Amino acid sequence: MALEGEGWQVCEAETLRQGLIDCATRKPTLVIADLGLPDGDGVDLIREIRTWSSVPVVVLSARTDEQQKIAALDAGADDYLTKPFSVAELLARVRAHVRRSAQTDEHGSAQFAFGDVLVDLAARTVVRAGELTRLTPIEYRLLTTLISNAGRVVTQRQLLTEVWGPGYVERTHYLRIHMGHLRHKLERDPAQPEHLLTELGVGYRFKG
Amino acid sequence: MLGMSMTTTDAPKRPDPDALLAQINEDAIAATRGKLRIYFGASAGVGKTYAMLTAARKAKLEAVDVVIGVVETHGRSETAALLDDLELLPLRRVQYRDRELYEFDLDAALARKPQLLLVDELAHSNLDGSRHPKRWQDIEELRAAGIDVWTALNVQHLESLNDVVGGITQIRVMETVPDHVFDRADEVVMVDIPADELLTRLKAGKVYFAEQAERAARSFFRKGNLMALREIALRRTADRVEDDVQTYRDAESINKVWKTEAGILACIGPTINSEQVVRSSARLAKELSVSWHAVYVETPDLQRLPAVEREAILSVLKLAEDLQATSAVLASASPAEAVAAYANEHNLSRLVFGTSTGKRHWWSALMPWRISLRLSEQVGELAPDLDRIYVGRPQDHSTRPLAKLFAVNAQSDDAPGATWAARWMRYVWTVVACAVTAAMCFPIFSVVELSNVAMVFLLGVVLVAMRFGRAPAALAAVLNVLAFDFFFVTPRFSFAISDVQYLLTFAIMLVVGLITGHLTSGLRFQARIAAHRETRVRTLFNLSRDLSSALQIEQVIAASTEVLARMFGRDVALVLPDASERLQMPALQAGQAVIDIDVAQWAFDHGAEAGYGTDTLPLSHYRYVLLKAPVRLRGVLAIRPAHARWLHIPEQRRYIETFASLIAIALERVHFVQVAQAMLVSVESERLRNSLLAALSHDLRTPLTALVGLAESLAIAKRGGDESERQLAEDVRTSAQRMNTMVNNLLDMARLQSGEIRLRKDWQSIEEVVGGALRSLQPSLNGRCITVRLPDELPLVEMDAVLMERVFANLIENACKYTPADTPIKVTASARPGWITVYVSDRGPGLPVRDAATLFEKFTRGAAESAKPGVGLGLSICRAIVEAHGGKIRASQGIGGGAVFSFDLPAPLVAVATDLVAPMVAPA
């Protein structure tokens, strides 16, 4: 209803099977999936869609199933919202993902700016408030991985695999420590970050 | 040899697993028990106490907590000087027969609980009314409490050497210590000086006071005595050292020959040296390292022994038990068979016999086959493969009056008058019976021949024997012969006889009468024993039947007390513990002696029998028998039989133990029935709760989510439209949101309570979690300023981030809710080794209630009725989560106003992997 108010055309599918058919036939701009579907697991739906489409997927789930969220994100979902969620939040996320998916083609920009920080991807430098900030290679990789997935929730597993390598997926404490360092270097208040956000128990999200 | 036939020929080299298990158990017990060191000497004056005190002072210098429980200086100044600056435990004052005596204070020692306690004179006997009759028992309890004990002992006080030393010195000491105390001591320090030097010291007055020295030296301190004592002491110590070596070899499994040696059987009878038999057997068993048994066979003859002698035999059996024997009383008409069968059954190949009294019964001439063979010879004939060992008789015949052991509290069986009356009545009835027999013979005498009359008289003897036993039968035999002679043999009415061959008739009549009387009474005895056994079996059967149908504790108590009261008199009670392991005073019947609940509690706590006839508080009226069930102790059976002597008969004791274990098993069964019922109820309620939870989480939350979403959509749709309508939609959304939070809180609480939540622990940084909490609170914070000040070097904490976020969110939300909007809220943390403490403090009005702990109770709110929304679950959820993480949460008044909620989280020092510390490299 609120989505329609924003001018979207909304098509509701009651079941997993129907959802798959609709995704294939209607080619939607964005998919919002509830993980609790009557005829199957929402995670399967996402995995299925990801085999042939890169359409943004936002997942809705109950508050307590972190594992399910992680599974959905690892399967290829872009974002999640916890029920009961704010409609305004949903709309904002939807807008962000639609914008990002429209931008995916233009990789060109070698610079990325957020807050008072400027990241030069070509020169591999990070400048904060006009001053060069020294990052360790790990921190830099962590930052660029998050930036390249800006707006998306990146699970701990995905981050660990990308930054450290596939052998490190269990060492979540690496993430905590380096993320802490990164925040201390780049955020105004590391305890209340504005850009490097924590999705507790799930992963991290970069907000530009 | 019978015993050897059971020995395995190919002895296995590898240690027996059972023996190893026993060793492990022993080690486990030994690890918690205090150590015992004995300073062992040949006689008084060798310097045991001196050596002990010197060592104690040294230990004190090494910062050992040494306390002196009791030390006898015997007025020796050198020794007394050593007592300076050692802590002395005050002695207990005891009023004893108008005199004031001082005694070692066991309870004070247990309460003081030093590392090391010195208790001199191991062989000391405590005064009546003490908890244990002997000091070594006190020491056992001290050691059980984990206190190391040093003590001193002279060789003449060792139980098994008591008679040997007595034989040498001509002085028997009454105070003895069982050998196992000596053998199981952790350390034995031999304090030794040559006899000459001891005598010199004695003359110098260093041992006793001068005037006593003379007398003592004449009687005891003779050079010959001292040398012999020294030799015995040294030998005994050497034996022990050898044992130590043996134990060490066992422990190290050094080429061990695993013995399955057959044991020793001591046969106790009414011999004058049965005590020697027991002591010798004990020594022999120790030397051979085999187990040993002591049996007493109660024959019909021995049954008739006077009570004093029987008690003496029972006390010898008790002595055997003290010397680690397994004892038994066998009832059989044929002792030899019983002994041989027992030896066979228990794999005992060496039989030890005493010297027979040599006393011959007057009837022995009539039954030469019985007396010609002594018991040992009979056994030898029955089982020629058994070794037989004879123990000599001491020359002085001065056996210790062992029966005195029981003097305390042993009430006489029956009132003596009653027995005497009953006994005499049997003889009176015998005389009457003989008179009736004679009277009956008068009418038939005219009809039948004289020989048939004699038969009638014989019948009379048999009947009397059947009815009244052996002695009346003998009397009847004599009376009947006399009556036969007087009334029926010509010349009648005179004892004179006309024909000499009647003498033969009389003799045969007498002998036949005596033999039949004897045999008949023997049969009667057997029948009585059989009846006894049958009663026991029937009682046991009845009890087990009653107990098996009992479903409640009360039924068990009623059934068992009823049966036991029928057997042992009314002084019987079951003392059962409550939930906190305290025994509860049972309901006593009218006229029942009062139960000492403390003694029962002692027995229950220490897992050992206590009360009458035991080593612990033997002056109590009751015996407290343990109700030992397979799983654990179930209580204590307090019993006071009508005949106190019963408790000393091994069979009776075993009988009571059988009862006790039956009752214990019944109690345990009832307990488990109750547990099973409780389990059923809890499973049922769990199921109910789960279905309720499911209903709440699904059926309530789904429409709430829709409600929130719809209200918000409505508000958005009305944007720019009617302001009041938008406001209404907004209010609906906030209320629905609040309700959702409440439902979530309830669900969380229910889950946490049921232990359903599994912590997904991970290494988390507090900073991130606080950040997460603040972000989730963002919509409801309304722009309140919350400062987070965390130390830079705060370590990671292993926790469930999602749950911990709830703790922060709840605490911060609480702080927002109960403080004015313009006051600051601060989140801080500090780390100390092993713990991290987090504080959430505000500058509001502070805590509303005095008892901060109640804030964390469920459905508790600071003010009973307040305008603030909520049900008071937030803090109890916080507590549940923090406690699930092994931490603690508390609330306090902040310094300078406001409230501070703080919680500790365990932060074990974990070396974080070094590869984390990546080299700082400037981005290229």
CSV table of C-alpha atoms in Angstrom, one decimal, chain A residues 1-2 62-64 66-67 83-89 91 123-125 133-138 156 168 171-180 183-185 189-193 197-201 204, chain B residues 701 705 708-710 712-714 716-717 737 740 744 748 751 760 762-765 767-775 778 786-788 792 796 801-802 805-806 912-913 915-916 918-924:
chain,number,residue,atom,x,y,z
A,1,MET,CA,0.0,0.0,0.0
A,2,ALA,CA,2.8,2.4,1.0
A,62,ALA,CA,11.2,-12.4,12.5
A,63,ARG,CA,13.5,-10.9,15.0
A,64,THR,CA,15.0,-14.0,16.5
A,66,GLU,CA,19.6,-14.6,12.9
A,67,GLN,CA,20.7,-17.9,11.4
A,83,LYS,CA,9.5,-7.6,11.6
A,84,PRO,CA,7.8,-5.5,12.7
A,85,PHE,CA,9.6,-3.0,10.5
A,86,SER,CA,9.0,0.6,9.9
A,87,VAL,CA,7.4,1.3,6.5
A,88,ALA,CA,9.5,4.3,6.1
A,89,GLU,CA,12.6,2.2,6.6
A,91,LEU,CA,10.7,2.4,1.5
A,123,ALA,CA,45.6,5.7,-5.5
A,124,ARG,CA,44.6,3.4,-2.6
A,125,THR,CA,44.5,6.4,-0.2
A,133,THR,CA,44.7,8.4,7.2
A,134,ARG,CA,47.0,5.3,7.4
A,135,LEU,CA,45.1,2.0,7.1
A,136,THR,CA,46.6,-1.4,7.4
A,137,PRO,CA,46.1,-3.6,4.2
A,138,ILE,CA,43.5,-5.6,6.0
A,156,GLN,CA,30.5,-12.0,8.4
A,168,TYR,CA,39.1,-17.8,8.0
A,171,ARG,CA,37.4,-16.3,13.0
A,172,THR,CA,34.7,-13.7,13.5
A,173,HIS,CA,36.8,-12.0,16.2
A,174,TYR,CA,39.2,-10.8,13.5
A,175,LEU,CA,36.3,-8.8,12.1
A,176,ARG,CA,35.4,-7.3,15.4
A,177,ILE,CA,38.9,-6.0,16.1
A,178,HIS,CA,39.6,-4.6,12.6
A,179,MET,CA,36.2,-3.2,12.3
A,180,GLY,CA,36.8,-1.5,15.7
A,183,ARG,CA,35.7,2.9,13.0
A,184,HIS,CA,38.1,4.6,15.4
A,185,LYS,CA,40.0,5.9,12.3
A,189,ASP,CA,31.8,8.4,17.4
A,190,PRO,CA,32.9,4.8,17.0
A,191,ALA,CA,30.2,3.7,19.5
A,192,GLN,CA,27.4,5.3,17.4
A,193,PRO,CA,28.7,4.8,13.8
A,197,LEU,CA,27.0,-0.1,10.6
A,198,THR,CA,26.8,-3.4,12.5
A,199,GLU,CA,23.9,-5.8,11.8
A,200,LEU,CA,24.3,-7.6,15.1
A,201,GLY,CA,24.7,-11.3,14.8
A,204,TYR,CA,27.9,-5.3,8.4
B,701,ARG,CA,2.7,-11.1,16.4
B,705,THR,CA,3.1,-6.5,12.5
B,708,VAL,CA,2.1,-1.4,12.8
B,709,GLY,CA,2.7,-1.5,9.0
B,710,LEU,CA,-0.8,-0.4,8.1
B,712,GLU,CA,2.4,3.7,9.3
B,713,SER,CA,1.2,3.5,5.7
B,714,LEU,CA,-1.9,5.4,6.8
B,716,ILE,CA,2.4,8.3,5.2
B,717,ALA,CA,-0.6,8.4,3.0
B,737,GLN,CA,4.7,-1.0,18.5
B,740,ASN,CA,4.7,-5.7,20.2
B,744,ASN,CA,8.4,-9.8,22.7
B,748,ASP,CA,11.9,-13.7,25.8
B,751,ARG,CA,12.1,-18.7,26.7
B,760,ARG,CA,25.2,-18.2,20.4
B,762,ASP,CA,31.0,-15.4,19.8
B,763,TRP,CA,33.8,-13.0,20.5
B,764,GLN,CA,32.1,-9.6,20.4
B,765,SER,CA,33.2,-6.1,21.1
B,767,GLU,CA,31.3,-1.1,21.4
B,768,GLU,CA,29.6,-2.8,18.5
B,769,VAL,CA,26.9,-4.2,20.7
B,770,VAL,CA,26.2,-0.8,22.3
B,771,GLY,CA,26.1,0.7,18.9
B,772,GLY,CA,23.6,-1.9,17.7
B,773,ALA,CA,21.5,-1.2,20.8
B,774,LEU,CA,21.5,2.5,20.2
B,775,ARG,CA,20.6,2.1,16.6
B,778,GLN,CA,17.0,5.4,17.6
B,786,ILE,CA,23.7,9.2,25.2
B,787,THR,CA,27.4,9.3,25.8
B,788,VAL,CA,29.4,6.1,25.3
B,792,ASP,CA,40.3,1.8,24.0
B,796,LEU,CA,36.5,-8.8,23.3
B,801,ALA,CA,25.4,-10.3,20.6
B,802,VAL,CA,21.7,-10.3,19.9
B,805,GLU,CA,22.0,-6.0,22.7
B,806,ARG,CA,18.7,-6.5,24.4
B,912,VAL,CA,44.3,-13.4,20.7
B,913,ALA,CA,45.9,-14.9,17.7
B,915,ASP,CA,48.3,-13.0,13.2
B,916,LEU,CA,45.7,-10.4,14.0
B,918,ALA,CA,49.1,-7.1,11.0
B,919,PRO,CA,52.0,-4.9,10.3
B,920,MET,CA,51.1,-1.3,9.9
B,921,VAL,CA,51.7,-0.5,6.3
B,922,ALA,CA,51.1,2.8,4.7
B,923,PRO,CA,48.6,2.3,1.8
B,924,ALA,CA,50.7,2.4,-1.2
